mmCIF file of C-alpha atoms in Angstrom:
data_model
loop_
_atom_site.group_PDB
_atom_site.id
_atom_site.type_symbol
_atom_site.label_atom_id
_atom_site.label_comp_id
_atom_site.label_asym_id
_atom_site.label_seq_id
_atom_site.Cartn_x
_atom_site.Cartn_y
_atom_site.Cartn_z
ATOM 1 C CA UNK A 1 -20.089 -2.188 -16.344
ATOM 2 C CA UNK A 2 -18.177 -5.018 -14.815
ATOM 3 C CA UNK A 3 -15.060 -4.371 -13.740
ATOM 4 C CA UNK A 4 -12.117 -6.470 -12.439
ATOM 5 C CA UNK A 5 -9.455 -5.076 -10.436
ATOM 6 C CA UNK A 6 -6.119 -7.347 -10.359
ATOM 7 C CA UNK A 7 -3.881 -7.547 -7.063
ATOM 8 C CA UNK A 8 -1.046 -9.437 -5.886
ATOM 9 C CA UNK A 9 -2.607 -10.717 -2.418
ATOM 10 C CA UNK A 10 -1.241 -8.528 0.160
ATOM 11 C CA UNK A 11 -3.487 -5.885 1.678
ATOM 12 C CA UNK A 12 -0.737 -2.926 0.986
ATOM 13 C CA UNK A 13 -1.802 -3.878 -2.559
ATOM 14 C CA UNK A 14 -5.132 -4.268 -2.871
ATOM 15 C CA UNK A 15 -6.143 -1.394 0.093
ATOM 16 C CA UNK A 16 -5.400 1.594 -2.063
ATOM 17 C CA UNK A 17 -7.747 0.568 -5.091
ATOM 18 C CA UNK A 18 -10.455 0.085 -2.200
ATOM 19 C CA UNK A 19 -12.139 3.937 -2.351
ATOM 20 C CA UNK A 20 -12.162 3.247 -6.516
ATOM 21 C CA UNK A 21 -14.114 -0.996 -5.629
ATOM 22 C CA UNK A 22 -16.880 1.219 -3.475
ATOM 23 C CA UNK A 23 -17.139 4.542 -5.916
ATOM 24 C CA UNK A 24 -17.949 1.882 -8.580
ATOM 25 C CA UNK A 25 -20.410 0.115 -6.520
ATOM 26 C CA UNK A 26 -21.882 3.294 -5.420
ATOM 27 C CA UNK A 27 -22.362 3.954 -9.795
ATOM 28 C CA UNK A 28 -24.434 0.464 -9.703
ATOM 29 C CA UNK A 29 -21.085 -1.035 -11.807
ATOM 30 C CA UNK A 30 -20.300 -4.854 -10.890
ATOM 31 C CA UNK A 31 -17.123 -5.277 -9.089
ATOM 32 C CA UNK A 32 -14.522 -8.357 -8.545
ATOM 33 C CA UNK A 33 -10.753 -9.036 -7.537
ATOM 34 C CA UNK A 34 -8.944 -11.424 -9.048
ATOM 35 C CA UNK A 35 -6.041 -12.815 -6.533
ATOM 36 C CA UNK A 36 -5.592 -15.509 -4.154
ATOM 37 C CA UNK A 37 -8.875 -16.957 -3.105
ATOM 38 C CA UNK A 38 -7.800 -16.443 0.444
ATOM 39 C CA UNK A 39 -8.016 -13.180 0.397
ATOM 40 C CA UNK A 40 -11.790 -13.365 0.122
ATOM 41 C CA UNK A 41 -13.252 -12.499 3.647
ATOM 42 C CA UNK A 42 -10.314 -9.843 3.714
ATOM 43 C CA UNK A 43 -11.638 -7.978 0.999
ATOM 44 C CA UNK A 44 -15.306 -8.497 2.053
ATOM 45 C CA UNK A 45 -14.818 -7.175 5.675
ATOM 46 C CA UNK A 46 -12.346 -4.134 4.039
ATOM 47 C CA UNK A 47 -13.950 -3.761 1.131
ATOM 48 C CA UNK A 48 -17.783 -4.755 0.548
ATOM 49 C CA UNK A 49 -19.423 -7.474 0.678
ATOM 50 C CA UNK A 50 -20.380 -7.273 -2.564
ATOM 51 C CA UNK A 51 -17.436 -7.140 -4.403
ATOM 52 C CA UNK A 52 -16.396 -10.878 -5.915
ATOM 53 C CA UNK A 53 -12.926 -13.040 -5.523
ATOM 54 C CA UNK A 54 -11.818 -14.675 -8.520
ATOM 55 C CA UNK A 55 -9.398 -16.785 -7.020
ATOM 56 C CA UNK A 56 -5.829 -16.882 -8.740
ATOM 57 C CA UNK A 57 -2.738 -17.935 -7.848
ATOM 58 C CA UNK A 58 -0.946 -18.761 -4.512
ATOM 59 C CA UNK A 59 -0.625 -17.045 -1.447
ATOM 60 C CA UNK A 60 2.293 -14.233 -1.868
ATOM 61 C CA UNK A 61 4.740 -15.742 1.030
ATOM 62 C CA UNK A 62 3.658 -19.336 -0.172
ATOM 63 C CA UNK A 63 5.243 -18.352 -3.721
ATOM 64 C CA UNK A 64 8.020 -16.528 -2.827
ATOM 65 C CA UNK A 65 8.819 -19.215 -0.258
ATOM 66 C CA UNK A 66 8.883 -22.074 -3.078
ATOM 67 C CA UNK A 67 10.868 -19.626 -5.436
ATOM 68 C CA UNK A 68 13.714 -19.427 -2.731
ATOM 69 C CA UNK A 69 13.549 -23.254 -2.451
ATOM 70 C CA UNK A 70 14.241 -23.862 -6.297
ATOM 71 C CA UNK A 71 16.308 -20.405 -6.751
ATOM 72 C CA UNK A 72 17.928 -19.684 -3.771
ATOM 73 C CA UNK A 73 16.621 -16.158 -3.563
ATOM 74 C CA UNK A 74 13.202 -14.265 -3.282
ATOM 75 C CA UNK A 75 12.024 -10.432 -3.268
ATOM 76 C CA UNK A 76 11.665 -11.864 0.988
ATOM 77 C CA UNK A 77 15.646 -12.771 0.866
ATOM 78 C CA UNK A 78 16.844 -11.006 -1.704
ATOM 79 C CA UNK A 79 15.023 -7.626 -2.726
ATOM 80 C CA UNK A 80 17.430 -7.419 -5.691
ATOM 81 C CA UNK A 81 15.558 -5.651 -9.083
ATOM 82 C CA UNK A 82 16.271 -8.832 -11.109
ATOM 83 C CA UNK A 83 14.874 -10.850 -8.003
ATOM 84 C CA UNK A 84 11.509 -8.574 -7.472
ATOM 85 C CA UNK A 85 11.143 -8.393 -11.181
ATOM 86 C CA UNK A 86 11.971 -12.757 -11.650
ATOM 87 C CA UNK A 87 9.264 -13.302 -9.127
ATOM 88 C CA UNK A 88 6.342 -10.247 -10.123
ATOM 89 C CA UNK A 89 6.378 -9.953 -14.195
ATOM 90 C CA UNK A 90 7.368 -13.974 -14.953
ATOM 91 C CA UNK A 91 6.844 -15.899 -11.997
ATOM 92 C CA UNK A 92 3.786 -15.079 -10.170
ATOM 93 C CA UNK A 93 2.736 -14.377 -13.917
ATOM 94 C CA UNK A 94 3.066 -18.534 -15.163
ATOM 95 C CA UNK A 95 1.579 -19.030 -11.512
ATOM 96 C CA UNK A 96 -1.944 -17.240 -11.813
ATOM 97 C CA UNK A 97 -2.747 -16.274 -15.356
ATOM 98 C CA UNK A 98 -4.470 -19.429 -17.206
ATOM 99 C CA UNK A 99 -6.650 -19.722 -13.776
ATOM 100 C CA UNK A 100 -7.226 -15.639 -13.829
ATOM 101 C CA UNK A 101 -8.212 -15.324 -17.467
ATOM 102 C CA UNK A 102 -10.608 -18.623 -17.301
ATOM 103 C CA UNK A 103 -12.588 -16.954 -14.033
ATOM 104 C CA UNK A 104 -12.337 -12.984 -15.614
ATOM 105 C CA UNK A 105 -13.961 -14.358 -18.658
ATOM 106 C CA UNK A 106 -16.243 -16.379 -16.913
ATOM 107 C CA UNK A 107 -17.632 -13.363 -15.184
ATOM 108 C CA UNK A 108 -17.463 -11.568 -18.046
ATOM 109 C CA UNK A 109 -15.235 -8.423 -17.069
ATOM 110 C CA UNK A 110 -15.682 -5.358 -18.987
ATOM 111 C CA UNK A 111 -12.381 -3.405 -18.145
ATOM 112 C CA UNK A 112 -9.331 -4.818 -15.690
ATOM 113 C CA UNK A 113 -7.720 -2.543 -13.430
ATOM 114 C CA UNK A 114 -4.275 -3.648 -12.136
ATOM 115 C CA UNK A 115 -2.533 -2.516 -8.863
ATOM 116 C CA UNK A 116 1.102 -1.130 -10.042
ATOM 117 C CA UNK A 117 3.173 -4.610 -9.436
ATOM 118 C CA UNK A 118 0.481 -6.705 -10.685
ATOM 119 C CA UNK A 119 1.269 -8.160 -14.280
ATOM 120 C CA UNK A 120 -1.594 -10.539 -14.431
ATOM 121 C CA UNK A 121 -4.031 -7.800 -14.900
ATOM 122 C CA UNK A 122 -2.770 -7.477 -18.797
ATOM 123 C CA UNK A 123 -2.515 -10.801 -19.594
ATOM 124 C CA UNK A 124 -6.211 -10.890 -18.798
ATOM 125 C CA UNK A 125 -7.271 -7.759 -20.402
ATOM 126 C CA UNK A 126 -5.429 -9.179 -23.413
ATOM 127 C CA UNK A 127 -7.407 -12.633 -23.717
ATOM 128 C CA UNK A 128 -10.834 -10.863 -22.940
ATOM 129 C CA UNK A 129 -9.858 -8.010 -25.169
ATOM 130 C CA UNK A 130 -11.240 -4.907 -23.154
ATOM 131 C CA UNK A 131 -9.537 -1.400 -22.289
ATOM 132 C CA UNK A 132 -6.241 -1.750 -19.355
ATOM 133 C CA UNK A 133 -6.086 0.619 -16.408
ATOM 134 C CA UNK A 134 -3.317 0.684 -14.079
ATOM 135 C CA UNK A 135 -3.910 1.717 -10.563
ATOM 136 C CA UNK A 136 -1.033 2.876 -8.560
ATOM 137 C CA UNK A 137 -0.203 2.831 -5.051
ATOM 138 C CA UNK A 138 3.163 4.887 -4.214
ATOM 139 C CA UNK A 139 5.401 6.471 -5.788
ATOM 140 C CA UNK A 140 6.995 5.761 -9.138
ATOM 141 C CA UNK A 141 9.616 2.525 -8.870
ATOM 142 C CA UNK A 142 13.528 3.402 -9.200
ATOM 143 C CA UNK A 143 14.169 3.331 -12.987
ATOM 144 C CA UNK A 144 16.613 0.369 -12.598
ATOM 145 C CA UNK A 145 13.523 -1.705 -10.832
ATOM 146 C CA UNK A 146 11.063 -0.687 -13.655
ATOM 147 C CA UNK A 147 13.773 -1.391 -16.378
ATOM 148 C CA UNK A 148 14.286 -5.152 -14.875
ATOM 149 C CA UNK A 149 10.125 -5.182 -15.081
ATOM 150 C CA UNK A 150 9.852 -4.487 -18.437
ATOM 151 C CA UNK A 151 12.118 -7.046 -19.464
ATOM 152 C CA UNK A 152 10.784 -9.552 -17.161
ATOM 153 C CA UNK A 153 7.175 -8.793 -18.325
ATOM 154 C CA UNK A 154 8.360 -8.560 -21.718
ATOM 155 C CA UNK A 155 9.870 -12.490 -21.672
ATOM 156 C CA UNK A 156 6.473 -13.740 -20.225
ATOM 157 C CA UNK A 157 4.901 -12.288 -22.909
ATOM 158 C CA UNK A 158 6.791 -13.805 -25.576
ATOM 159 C CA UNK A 159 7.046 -17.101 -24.279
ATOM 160 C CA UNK A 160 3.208 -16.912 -24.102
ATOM 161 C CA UNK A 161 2.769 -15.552 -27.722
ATOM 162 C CA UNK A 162 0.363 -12.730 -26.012
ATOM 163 C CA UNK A 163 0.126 -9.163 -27.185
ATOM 164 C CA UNK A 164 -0.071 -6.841 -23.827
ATOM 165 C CA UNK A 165 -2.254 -4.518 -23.760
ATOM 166 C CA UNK A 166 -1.609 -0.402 -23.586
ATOM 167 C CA UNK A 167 -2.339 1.040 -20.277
ATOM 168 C CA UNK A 168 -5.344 3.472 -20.652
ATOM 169 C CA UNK A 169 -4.548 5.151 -18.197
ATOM 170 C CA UNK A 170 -2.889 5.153 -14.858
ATOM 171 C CA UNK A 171 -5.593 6.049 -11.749
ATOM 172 C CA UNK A 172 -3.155 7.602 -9.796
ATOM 173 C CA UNK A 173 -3.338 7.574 -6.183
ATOM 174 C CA UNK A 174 -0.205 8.784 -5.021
ATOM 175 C CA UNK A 175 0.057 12.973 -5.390
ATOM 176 C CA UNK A 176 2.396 13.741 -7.888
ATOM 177 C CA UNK A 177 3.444 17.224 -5.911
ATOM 178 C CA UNK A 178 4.650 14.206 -3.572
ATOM 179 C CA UNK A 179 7.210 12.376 -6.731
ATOM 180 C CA UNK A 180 10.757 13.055 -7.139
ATOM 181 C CA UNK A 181 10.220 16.450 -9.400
ATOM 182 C CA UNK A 182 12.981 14.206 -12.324
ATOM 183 C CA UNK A 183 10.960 11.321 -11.856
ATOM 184 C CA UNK A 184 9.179 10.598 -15.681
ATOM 185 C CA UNK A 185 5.818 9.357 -15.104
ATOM 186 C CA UNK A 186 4.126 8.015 -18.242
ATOM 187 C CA UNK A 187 0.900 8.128 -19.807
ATOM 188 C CA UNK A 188 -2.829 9.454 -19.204
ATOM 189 C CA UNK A 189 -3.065 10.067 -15.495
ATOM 190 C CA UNK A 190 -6.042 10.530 -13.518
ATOM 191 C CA UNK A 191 -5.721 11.982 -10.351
ATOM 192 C CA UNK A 192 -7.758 10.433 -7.305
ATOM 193 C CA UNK A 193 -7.309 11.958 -3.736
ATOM 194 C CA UNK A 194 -5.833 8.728 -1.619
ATOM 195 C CA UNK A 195 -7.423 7.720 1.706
ATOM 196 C CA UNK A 196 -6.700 6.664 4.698
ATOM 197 C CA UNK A 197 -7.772 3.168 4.892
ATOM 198 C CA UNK A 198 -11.177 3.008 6.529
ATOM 199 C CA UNK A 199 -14.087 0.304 6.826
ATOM 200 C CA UNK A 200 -17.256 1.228 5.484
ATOM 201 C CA UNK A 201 -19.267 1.934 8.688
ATOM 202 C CA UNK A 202 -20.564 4.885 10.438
ATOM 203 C CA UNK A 203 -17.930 4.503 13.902
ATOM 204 C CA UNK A 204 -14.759 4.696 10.981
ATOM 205 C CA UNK A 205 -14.949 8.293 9.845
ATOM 206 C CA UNK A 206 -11.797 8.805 9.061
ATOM 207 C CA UNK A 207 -12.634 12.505 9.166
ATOM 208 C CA UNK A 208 -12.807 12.011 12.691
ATOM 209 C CA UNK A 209 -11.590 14.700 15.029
ATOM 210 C CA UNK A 210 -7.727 13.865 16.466
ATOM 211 C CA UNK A 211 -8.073 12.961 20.623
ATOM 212 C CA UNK A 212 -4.374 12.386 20.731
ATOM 213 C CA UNK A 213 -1.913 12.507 23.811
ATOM 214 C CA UNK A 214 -2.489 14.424 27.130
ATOM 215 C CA UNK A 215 -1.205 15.170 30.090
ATOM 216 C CA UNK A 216 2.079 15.980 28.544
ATOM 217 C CA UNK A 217 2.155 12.382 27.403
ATOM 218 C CA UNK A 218 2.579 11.581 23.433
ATOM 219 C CA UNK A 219 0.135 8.692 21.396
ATOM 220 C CA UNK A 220 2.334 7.086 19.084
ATOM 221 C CA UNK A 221 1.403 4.471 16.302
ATOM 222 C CA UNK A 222 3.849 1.967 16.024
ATOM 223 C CA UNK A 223 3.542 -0.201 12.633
ATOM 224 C CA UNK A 224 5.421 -2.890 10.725
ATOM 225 C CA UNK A 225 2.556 -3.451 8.540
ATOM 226 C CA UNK A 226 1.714 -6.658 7.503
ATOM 227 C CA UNK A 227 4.922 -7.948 5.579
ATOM 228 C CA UNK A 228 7.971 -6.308 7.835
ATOM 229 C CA UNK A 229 7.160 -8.091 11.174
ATOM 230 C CA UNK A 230 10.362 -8.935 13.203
ATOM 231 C CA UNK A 231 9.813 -9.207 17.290
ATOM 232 C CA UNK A 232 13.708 -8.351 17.486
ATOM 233 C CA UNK A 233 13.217 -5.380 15.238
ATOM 234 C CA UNK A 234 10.034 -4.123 17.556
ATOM 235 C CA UNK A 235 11.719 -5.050 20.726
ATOM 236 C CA UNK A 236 14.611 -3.086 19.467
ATOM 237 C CA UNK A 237 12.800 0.047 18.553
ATOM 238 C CA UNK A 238 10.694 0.217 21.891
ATOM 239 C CA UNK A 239 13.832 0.117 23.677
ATOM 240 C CA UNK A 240 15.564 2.525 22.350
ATOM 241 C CA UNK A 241 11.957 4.676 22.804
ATOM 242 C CA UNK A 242 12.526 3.573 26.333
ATOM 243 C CA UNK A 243 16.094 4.640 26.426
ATOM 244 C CA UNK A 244 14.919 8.485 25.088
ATOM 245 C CA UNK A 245 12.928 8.719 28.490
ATOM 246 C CA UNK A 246 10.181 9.593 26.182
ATOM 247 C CA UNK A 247 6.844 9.757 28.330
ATOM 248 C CA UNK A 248 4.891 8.213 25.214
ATOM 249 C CA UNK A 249 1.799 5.917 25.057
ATOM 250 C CA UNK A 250 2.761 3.421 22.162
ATOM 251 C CA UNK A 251 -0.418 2.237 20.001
ATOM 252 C CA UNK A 252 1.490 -1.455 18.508
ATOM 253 C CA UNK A 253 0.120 -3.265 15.764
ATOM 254 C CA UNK A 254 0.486 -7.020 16.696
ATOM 255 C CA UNK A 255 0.323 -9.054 13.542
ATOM 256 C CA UNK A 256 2.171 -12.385 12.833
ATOM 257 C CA UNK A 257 2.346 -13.383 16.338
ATOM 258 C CA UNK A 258 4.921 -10.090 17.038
ATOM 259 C CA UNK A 259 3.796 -7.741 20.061
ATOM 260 C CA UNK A 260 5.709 -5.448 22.082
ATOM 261 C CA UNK A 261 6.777 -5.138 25.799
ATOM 262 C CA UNK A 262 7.689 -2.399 28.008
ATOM 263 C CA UNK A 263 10.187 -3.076 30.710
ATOM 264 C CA UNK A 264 9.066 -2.084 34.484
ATOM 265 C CA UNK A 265 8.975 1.371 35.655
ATOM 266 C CA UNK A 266 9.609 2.648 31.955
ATOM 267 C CA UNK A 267 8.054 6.134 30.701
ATOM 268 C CA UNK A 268 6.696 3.869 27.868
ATOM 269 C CA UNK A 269 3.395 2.241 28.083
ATOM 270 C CA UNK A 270 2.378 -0.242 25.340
ATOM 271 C CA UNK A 271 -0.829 -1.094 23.998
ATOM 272 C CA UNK A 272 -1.092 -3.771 21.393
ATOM 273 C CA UNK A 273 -3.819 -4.055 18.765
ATOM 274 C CA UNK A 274 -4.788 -6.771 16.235
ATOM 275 C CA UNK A 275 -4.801 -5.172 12.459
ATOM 276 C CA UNK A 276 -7.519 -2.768 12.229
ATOM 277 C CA UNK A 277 -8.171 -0.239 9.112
ATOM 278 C CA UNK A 278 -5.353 2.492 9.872
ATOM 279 C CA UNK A 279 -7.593 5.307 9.734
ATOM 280 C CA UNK A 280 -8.773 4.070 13.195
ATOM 281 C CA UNK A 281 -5.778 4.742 14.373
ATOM 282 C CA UNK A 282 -4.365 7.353 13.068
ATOM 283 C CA UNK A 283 -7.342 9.787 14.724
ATOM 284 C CA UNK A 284 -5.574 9.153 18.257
ATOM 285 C CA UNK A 285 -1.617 9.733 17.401
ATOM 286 C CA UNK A 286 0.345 12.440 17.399
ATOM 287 C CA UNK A 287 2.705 10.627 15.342
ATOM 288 C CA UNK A 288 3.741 7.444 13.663
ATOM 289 C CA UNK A 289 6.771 4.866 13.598
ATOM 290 C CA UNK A 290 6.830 2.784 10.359
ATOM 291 C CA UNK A 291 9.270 0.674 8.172
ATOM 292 C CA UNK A 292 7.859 2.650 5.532
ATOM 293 C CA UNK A 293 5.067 0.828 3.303
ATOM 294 C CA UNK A 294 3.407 2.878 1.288
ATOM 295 C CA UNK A 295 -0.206 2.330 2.955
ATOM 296 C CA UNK A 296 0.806 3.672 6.002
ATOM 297 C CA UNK A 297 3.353 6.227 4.718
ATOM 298 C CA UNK A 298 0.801 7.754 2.380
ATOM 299 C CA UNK A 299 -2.285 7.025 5.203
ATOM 300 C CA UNK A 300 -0.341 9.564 7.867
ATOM 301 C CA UNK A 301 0.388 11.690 5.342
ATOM 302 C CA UNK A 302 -3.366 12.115 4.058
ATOM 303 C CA UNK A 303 -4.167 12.715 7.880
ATOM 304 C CA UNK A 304 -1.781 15.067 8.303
ATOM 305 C CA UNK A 305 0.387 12.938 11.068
ATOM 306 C CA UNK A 306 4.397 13.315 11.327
ATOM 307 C CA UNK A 307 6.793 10.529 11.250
ATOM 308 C CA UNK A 308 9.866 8.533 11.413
ATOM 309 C CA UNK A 309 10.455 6.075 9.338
ATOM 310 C CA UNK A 310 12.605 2.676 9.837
ATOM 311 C CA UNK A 311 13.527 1.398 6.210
ATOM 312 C CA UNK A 312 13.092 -2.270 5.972
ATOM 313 C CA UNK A 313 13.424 -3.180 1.697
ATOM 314 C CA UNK A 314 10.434 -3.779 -0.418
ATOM 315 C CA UNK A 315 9.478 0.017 -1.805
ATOM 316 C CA UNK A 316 10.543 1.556 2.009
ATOM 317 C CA UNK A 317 13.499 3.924 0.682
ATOM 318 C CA UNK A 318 11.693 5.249 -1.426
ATOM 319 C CA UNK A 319 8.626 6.302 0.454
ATOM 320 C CA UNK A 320 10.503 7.612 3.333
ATOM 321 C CA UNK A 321 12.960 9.570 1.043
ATOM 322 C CA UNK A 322 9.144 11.498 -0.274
ATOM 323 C CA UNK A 323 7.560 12.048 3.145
ATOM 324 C CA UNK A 324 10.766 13.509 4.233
ATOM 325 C CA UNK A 325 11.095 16.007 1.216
ATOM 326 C CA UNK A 326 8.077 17.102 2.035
ATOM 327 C CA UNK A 327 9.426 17.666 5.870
ATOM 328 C CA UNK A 328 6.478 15.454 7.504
ATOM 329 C CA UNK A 329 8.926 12.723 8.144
ATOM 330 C CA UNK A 330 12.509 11.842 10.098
ATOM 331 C CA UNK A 331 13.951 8.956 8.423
ATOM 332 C CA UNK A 332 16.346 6.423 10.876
ATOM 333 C CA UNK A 333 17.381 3.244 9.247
ATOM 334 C CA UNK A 334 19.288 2.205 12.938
ATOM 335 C CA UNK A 335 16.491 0.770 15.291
ATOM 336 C CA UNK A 336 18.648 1.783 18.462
ATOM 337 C CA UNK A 337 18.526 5.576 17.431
ATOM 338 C CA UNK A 338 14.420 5.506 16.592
ATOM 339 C CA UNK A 339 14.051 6.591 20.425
ATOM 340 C CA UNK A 340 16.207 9.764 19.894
ATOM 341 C CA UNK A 341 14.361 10.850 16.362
ATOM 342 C CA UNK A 342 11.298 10.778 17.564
ATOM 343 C CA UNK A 343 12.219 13.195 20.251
ATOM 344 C CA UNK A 344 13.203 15.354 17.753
ATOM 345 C CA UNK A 345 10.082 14.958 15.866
ATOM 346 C CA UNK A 346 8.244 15.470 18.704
ATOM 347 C CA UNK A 347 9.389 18.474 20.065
ATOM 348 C CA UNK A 348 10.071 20.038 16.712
ATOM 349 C CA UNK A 349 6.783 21.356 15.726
ATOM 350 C CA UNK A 350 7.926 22.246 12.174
ATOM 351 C CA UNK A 351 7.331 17.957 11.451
ATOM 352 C CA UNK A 352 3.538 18.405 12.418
ATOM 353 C CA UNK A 353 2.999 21.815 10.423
ATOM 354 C CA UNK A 354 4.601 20.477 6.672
ATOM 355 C CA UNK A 355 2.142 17.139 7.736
ATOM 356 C CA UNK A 356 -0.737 19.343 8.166
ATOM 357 C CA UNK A 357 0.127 21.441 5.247
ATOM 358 C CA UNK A 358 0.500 17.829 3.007
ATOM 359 C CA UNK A 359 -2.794 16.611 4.054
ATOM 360 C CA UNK A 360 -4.292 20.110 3.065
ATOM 361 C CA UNK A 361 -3.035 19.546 -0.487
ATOM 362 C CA UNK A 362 -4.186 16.030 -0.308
ATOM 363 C CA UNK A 363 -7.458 17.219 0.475
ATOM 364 C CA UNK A 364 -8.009 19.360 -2.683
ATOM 365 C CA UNK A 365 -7.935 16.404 -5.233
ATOM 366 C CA UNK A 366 -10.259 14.803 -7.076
ATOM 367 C CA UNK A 367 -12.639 12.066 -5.678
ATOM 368 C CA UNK A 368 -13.102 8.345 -6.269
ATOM 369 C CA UNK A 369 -16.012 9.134 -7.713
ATOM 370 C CA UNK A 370 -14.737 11.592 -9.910
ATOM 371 C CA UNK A 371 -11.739 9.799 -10.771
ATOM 372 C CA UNK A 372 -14.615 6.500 -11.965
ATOM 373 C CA UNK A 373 -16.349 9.055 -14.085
ATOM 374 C CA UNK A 374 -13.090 9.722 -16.002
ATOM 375 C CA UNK A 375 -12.675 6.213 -15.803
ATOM 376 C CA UNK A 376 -16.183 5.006 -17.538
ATOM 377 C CA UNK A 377 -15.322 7.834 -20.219
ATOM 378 C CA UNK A 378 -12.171 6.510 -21.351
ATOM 379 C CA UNK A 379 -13.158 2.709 -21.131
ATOM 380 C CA UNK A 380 -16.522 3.593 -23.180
ATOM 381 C CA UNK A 381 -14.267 5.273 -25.685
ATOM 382 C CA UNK A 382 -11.850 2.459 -25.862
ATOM 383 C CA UNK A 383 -14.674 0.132 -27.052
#
């Protein structure tokens, strides 16, 4: 079987559906992504090397960047639901689709798989007529965001004259014990235990035993991922770390040119790192400070490590509202007060215990693997 998995090019987005690329590579099935042909050595170093890039479509900032020129406003600049749904179900649509369906069909996909904000995905399943599957990635979008898709999707169809596709079902990577309980979540699901993102090599176990802080010292992960990155938001959160008198060892993630400093004679030391598969990380910490993207929410989560949680936009409210329901997470939308919830986090052990007892549910579900064998049955039977 050949399957193509569809993914706006951002790694938050195409990371999750990573365990499913290998499980199907593992069956002997072909494998491809179709997004931004930059994304290619990306996906081979995270991924395989054996999984293809059908390049589609611009670079996400690139795009959203010329839709603020001509607009005025972007899901960057203005995360508004008509905004996120303009530039996902119409925009990035016109932008990729004739160049995704001429490569899918050139490779000759047997079944698409779309991450849950990708909209391309259909339009190709459509033209090459084979069975849908969505692949999700967090939890369920507020109903006024999905309502704003639907009609944004629903215009690019039309003006396309193209039939979309039913879903087959959603591959579900984000526990539904973790969803708002009045949260409707539609169609088939099949359940596939998330994972901490991880390169495939023997030194990356995520599995790995924790060797977190000592000495009465803390090992903290401090992320923006790979979208939220704002020196004056970072300098403002170590700061106020600083201010807490917090005897903490600060892991940083320096992307985008943004690393962190610790002022002389602080409590805080700082160690930056380039972007590395968080699973690497996560091992070492005792616990995590995050805007709130669902990669890394879900990630310390699935390893069991506490956290607080910074809101930035994007899907951030809503995965801090879910880690905190589950009591693994403090969530502090003022940077200056980060320093004094993380205390609390810290010496509250009831924040570590609920992580621990998430990741132990996490644990218990189903496989990649088994999740691609429920896959191949339903696509088979779509046929």
């Amino acid at each position: 079987m050949r399957i193509a998995f569809a993914a706006n090019p951002l790694p938050g987005h195409i990371v999750p559906m990573i365990p499913l690329m290998r499980a199907a590579l593992a069956a002997g099935h072909d494998v491809a992504v179709v997004t931004n042909g930059a994304t290619r050595p990306f996906i081979e170093a995270e991924a395989s090397p054996e999984v293809e890039v059908l390049a589609a479509g611009m670079p996400t900032l690139e795009a959203m960047g010329e839709m603020h020129r001509r607009t005025g406003a972007s899901p960057a600049t203005a995360p508004r639901p008509d905004v996120i749904a303009e530039y996902f179900g119409v925009r990035r649509v016109s932008d990729s689709v004739d160049a995704a369906v001429r490569a899918a069909r050139t490779w000759q996909a047997d079944v698409v798989v779309s991450e849950s904000m990708d909209h391309v995905g259909p339009f190709v399943a459509a033209a090459l007529d084979v069975p849908f599957f969505r692949h999700t990635y967090g939890p369920e979008r507020p109903e006024v965001l999905r309502t704003a898709m639907a009609r944004a999707v629903q215009r690019s169809s039309r003006d396309r004259g193209v039939a979309l596709p039913a879903v087959t079902a959603w591959i579900d990577a984000y526990p539904s014990f973790l969803e708002d309980p009045s949260t409707d979540r539609p169609g088939r699901r099949i359940p596939v235990r998330p994972e901490a993102h991880h390169r495939p090599t023997p030194d990356t176990d995520p599995a790995a035993p924790r060797h977190a802080g000592t000495g009465g010292r803390h090992r903290v992960l401090l992320t923006m991922g790979t979208v939220f990155t704002d020196q004056h938001l970072l300098d403002q959160v170590v700061a106020s770390v600083e201010a807490a008198e917090l005897a903490v060892d600060l892991v940083v993630t320096s992307v985008n040119g943004v690393r962190a400093t610790s002022r002389p004679g602080s409590t805080v030391s700082v160690e930056n790192v380039p972007f590395r598969p968080i699973a690497e990380v996560l091992g070492s910490v005792d616990a995590v400070v995050t805007v709130g993207g669902a990669g890394t929410v879900l990630g310390a989560l699935t390893s069991g490590v506490p956290m607080v949680v910074v809101p930035r936009g994007a899907d951030h409210e809503v995965n801090a509202a879910r880690a905190a329901a589950v009591g693994a997470a403090l969530v502090e939308r003022d940077p200056d007060a980060v320093g004094a919830a993380l205390q609390q986090l810290l010496l509250d052990g009831r924040f570590a215990e609920s992580a621990r007892t998430t990741a132990g549910r996490i644990a218990s579900l189903p496989s990649a693997a088994e999740a691609l064998a429920r896959l191949e049955e339903l696509a088979t039977s779509a046929v």
